[in-house]
Backbone as CSV, one residue per row, in Angstrom:
resi,resn,N_x,N_y,N_z,CA_x,CA_y,CA_z,C_x,C_y,C_z
1,PRO,122.450,91.272,113.141,120.730,91.583,113.084,121.189,92.987,113.046
2,HIS,121.941,94.050,113.883,121.533,94.924,114.368,122.315,95.648,113.297
3,ARG,123.637,95.406,112.536,124.115,96.091,111.481,123.179,95.703,110.427
4,ALA,122.397,95.110,109.751,121.466,94.724,109.259,120.457,95.625,109.018
5,ARG,119.925,95.934,110.381,118.524,96.844,110.515,118.915,98.181,109.877
6,GLN,120.649,98.277,110.476,121.500,99.810,109.734,120.847,100.080,108.894
7,LEU,121.980,99.086,107.670,122.192,99.317,106.283,121.010,99.290,106.229
8,LEU,119.745,98.391,106.211,118.558,98.886,105.389,117.606,100.057,105.785
9,VAL,118.111,100.597,107.408,117.540,102.116,107.711,118.757,103.486,106.844
10,ASP,119.558,103.092,106.855,120.549,103.540,105.841,120.047,104.001,104.087
11,ASP,119.838,103.156,103.656,118.798,102.933,102.276,117.765,103.074,102.281
12,LEU,116.938,103.132,103.330,115.173,104.358,103.398,115.587,105.255,103.403
13,GLU,116.601,105.647,104.094,117.052,107.157,104.118,117.453,107.588,102.676
14,GLN,117.978,107.044,102.234,118.460,107.637,101.197,117.632,108.051,99.938
15,LEU,116.248,106.627,99.917,115.403,106.399,98.958,114.362,107.677,99.608
16,ARG,114.355,108.068,101.014,113.591,109.028,101.082,113.971,110.337,100.403
17,SER,115.303,110.751,100.560,115.868,111.634,100.371,115.587,111.761,98.450
18,LEU,116.206,111.040,98.013,115.338,110.897,96.464,113.932,111.513,96.884
19,LYS,113.137,110.330,96.826,111.539,110.438,96.785,110.931,111.153,97.186
20,GLY,111.545,111.765,98.395,110.448,112.583,99.949,109.149,112.134,100.172
21,TRP,109.621,111.115,100.447,108.458,110.170,100.401,108.310,110.184,102.298
22,ARG,107.668,109.576,103.228,107.466,109.560,104.421,107.747,107.974,104.365
23,ILE,108.318,107.037,105.187,108.805,105.953,105.288,108.927,105.566,106.713
24,GLU,108.031,104.489,106.975,108.340,103.747,108.385,108.488,102.178,108.160
25,VAL,109.934,101.601,108.576,110.037,100.228,108.947,109.874,99.716,110.232
26,VAL,109.166,98.625,110.114,108.924,98.007,111.519,109.677,96.583,111.553
27,PHE,110.319,96.462,112.454,110.483,95.359,112.777,110.012,94.613,113.927
28,ASP,109.950,93.081,114.339,109.255,92.170,114.921,109.470,91.823,116.270
29,GLY,108.843,92.125,116.797,109.256,92.078,118.565,108.992,90.519,118.923
30,THR,108.222,89.974,118.127,107.432,88.654,118.376,108.543,87.717,119.383
31,GLY,109.925,87.271,118.526,110.851,87.022,119.641,111.717,87.370,120.044
32,ARG,111.642,88.500,120.772,112.565,88.991,121.248,112.733,88.659,122.599
33,SER,113.589,88.259,123.451,113.984,88.060,124.621,113.578,88.514,125.773
34,LEU,113.469,88.220,126.834,113.456,88.989,128.211,114.334,88.738,129.062
35,THR,115.338,88.107,128.420,116.389,87.860,129.449,117.536,89.013,128.824
36,GLY,118.004,89.577,130.386,118.841,90.664,129.613,120.099,90.201,129.854
37,PRO,120.926,91.020,130.269,122.892,90.381,129.910,123.547,90.047,131.436
38,LEU,122.746,90.009,131.996,122.422,89.125,133.529,122.010,87.967,133.777
39,GLY,121.008,87.429,132.367,120.590,86.029,132.765,119.365,86.347,133.098
40,ALA,118.840,85.462,133.668,117.071,85.626,133.843,117.464,86.371,135.190
41,GLY,116.427,86.917,136.034,116.022,87.804,137.266,114.908,86.261,137.499
42,PRO,114.585,86.808,139.339,113.924,85.377,139.790,112.627,85.562,139.444
43,GLY,111.805,84.129,139.274,110.466,84.266,139.338,110.127,84.285,137.657
44,PRO,108.966,84.224,137.166,108.506,83.551,135.485,109.054,84.711,135.195
45,GLN,109.350,84.627,133.793,110.019,85.578,133.101,108.383,85.616,131.934
46,ARG,107.502,86.600,132.349,106.516,87.223,131.816,106.614,88.444,131.212
47,PRO,105.535,88.972,130.214,106.316,90.119,129.310,105.435,91.674,130.247
48,THR,105.964,92.412,130.728,105.002,93.715,131.254,104.675,94.427,130.237
49,ALA,103.438,95.250,130.724,103.046,95.851,129.625,103.968,96.497,128.945
50,HIS,104.862,97.822,129.682,106.134,98.549,128.722,106.784,96.922,127.531
51,ASP,106.938,96.137,128.432,107.647,95.229,127.324,106.737,94.884,126.068
52,ARG,105.326,95.032,126.062,104.417,94.721,124.929,104.258,96.047,124.025
53,ASP,104.435,96.955,124.585,104.370,98.607,123.676,105.433,98.467,122.891
54,SER,105.058,99.274,121.641,105.934,99.039,120.794,106.532,100.468,120.868
55,LYS,108.210,100.288,120.248,109.007,101.350,120.683,109.305,102.114,119.118
56,ALA,109.367,103.239,118.875,109.695,104.059,117.574,110.095,105.265,117.694
57,SER,111.131,105.357,117.019,112.481,106.925,117.010,112.251,107.331,115.499
58,VAL,112.551,108.241,115.018,112.573,108.950,113.860,114.735,109.189,113.981
59,SER,114.894,108.775,112.668,116.255,108.916,112.456,116.683,110.192,112.108
60,ARG,118.064,110.331,111.783,118.567,112.214,111.580,118.117,112.495,110.150
61,HIS,117.171,111.475,109.570,116.924,111.918,107.840,115.524,111.359,107.826
62,GLY,114.966,111.387,108.498,113.504,111.307,108.861,112.896,109.905,108.530
63,VAL,113.478,108.731,108.797,112.931,107.682,108.675,112.433,107.182,110.034
64,ARG,111.305,106.542,110.278,110.098,106.557,111.352,110.744,104.892,111.357
65,THR,111.384,104.419,112.792,111.972,103.832,112.642,111.250,102.488,114.080
66,VAL,110.228,101.482,113.535,109.549,100.655,115.215,109.726,99.860,115.378
67,PHE,110.028,99.246,116.502,110.200,97.598,117.216,109.053,97.744,118.075
68,THR,107.860,96.633,117.540,107.002,96.266,117.841,107.270,95.115,119.232
69,GLY,106.341,95.685,120.115,106.455,94.810,121.613,106.914,93.725,121.622
70,VAL,107.461,93.192,122.921,107.073,91.704,123.328,106.163,91.086,122.810
71,GLY,105.868,89.647,121.840,104.495,89.097,121.239,103.628,89.823,120.399
72,VAL,104.363,91.088,119.539,103.792,91.230,118.892,103.842,91.563,117.550
73,GLU,103.927,90.995,116.986,104.318,90.666,115.423,103.995,91.667,114.282
74,ALA,105.253,92.097,113.420,105.103,93.633,113.091,104.012,93.518,111.924
75,ASP,103.615,92.266,111.128,102.279,92.426,110.384,100.972,93.090,110.897
76,SER,100.449,92.368,112.175,99.946,93.169,113.359,99.539,94.657,113.252
77,TYR,101.204,95.225,113.875,101.156,96.428,114.254,101.263,97.034,112.821
78,ILE,101.447,96.597,111.264,101.493,97.029,110.061,100.096,97.479,109.515
79,GLU,99.129,96.004,109.571,97.758,96.579,109.688,96.928,96.898,110.835
80,ALA,97.423,97.672,111.948,96.698,98.550,112.749,96.996,100.208,112.037
81,ARG,98.161,100.325,111.417,98.859,101.163,111.173,97.697,101.563,109.992
82,CYS,97.939,100.630,108.961,96.927,101.051,108.236,95.433,100.876,107.752
83,ALA,94.846,100.964,108.971,93.136,100.831,109.150,93.587,102.189,109.637
84,LYS,94.428,102.666,110.817,93.782,103.667,111.673,94.166,104.944,110.071
85,ALA,94.995,104.636,109.033,95.549,105.596,108.414,94.454,105.732,107.234
86,LYS,93.602,104.563,106.926,92.225,104.753,106.131,91.563,105.499,107.183
87,ASN,91.137,104.911,108.227,90.112,106.008,108.969,90.503,107.483,108.715
88,ILE,91.402,107.744,108.782,91.990,109.458,108.855,91.471,109.836,107.282
89,THR,92.256,109.193,106.675,91.750,109.766,105.220,90.363,109.254,104.177
90,ASP,89.828,108.554,104.776,88.465,107.922,104.843,89.062,107.491,102.992
91,GLY,89.663,106.659,103.043,90.296,105.530,102.438,90.928,106.289,101.243
92,ARG,91.117,107.424,100.860,91.704,107.814,99.769,92.862,108.263,99.878
93,LEU,93.335,108.183,98.776,95.873,107.996,98.943,95.658,109.280,98.950
94,THR,96.570,109.911,99.815,97.333,111.213,99.719,99.093,111.560,99.646
95,GLY,99.598,112.711,99.210,100.844,112.736,99.132,100.903,112.724,97.778
């Protein structure tokens, strides 16, 4: 999965350089495991607030990459981002 994600980000970086668009790619954290490389720890495996937070970074060529938190679907994240952007622009297209 990591290689496929990186290939997608590489392609999106090329698209960004050609078109100049702001690009954000969102990967789903719904099925992400809480078990680490040493196995499960003691007690129940419940996601913490930190686990549920989305993690975002920007590639060296300006593509924003987001991994949604545990139990958070990418669709829900995208809907919230679109609603927020629509509120900021009053629904007008920008760019």
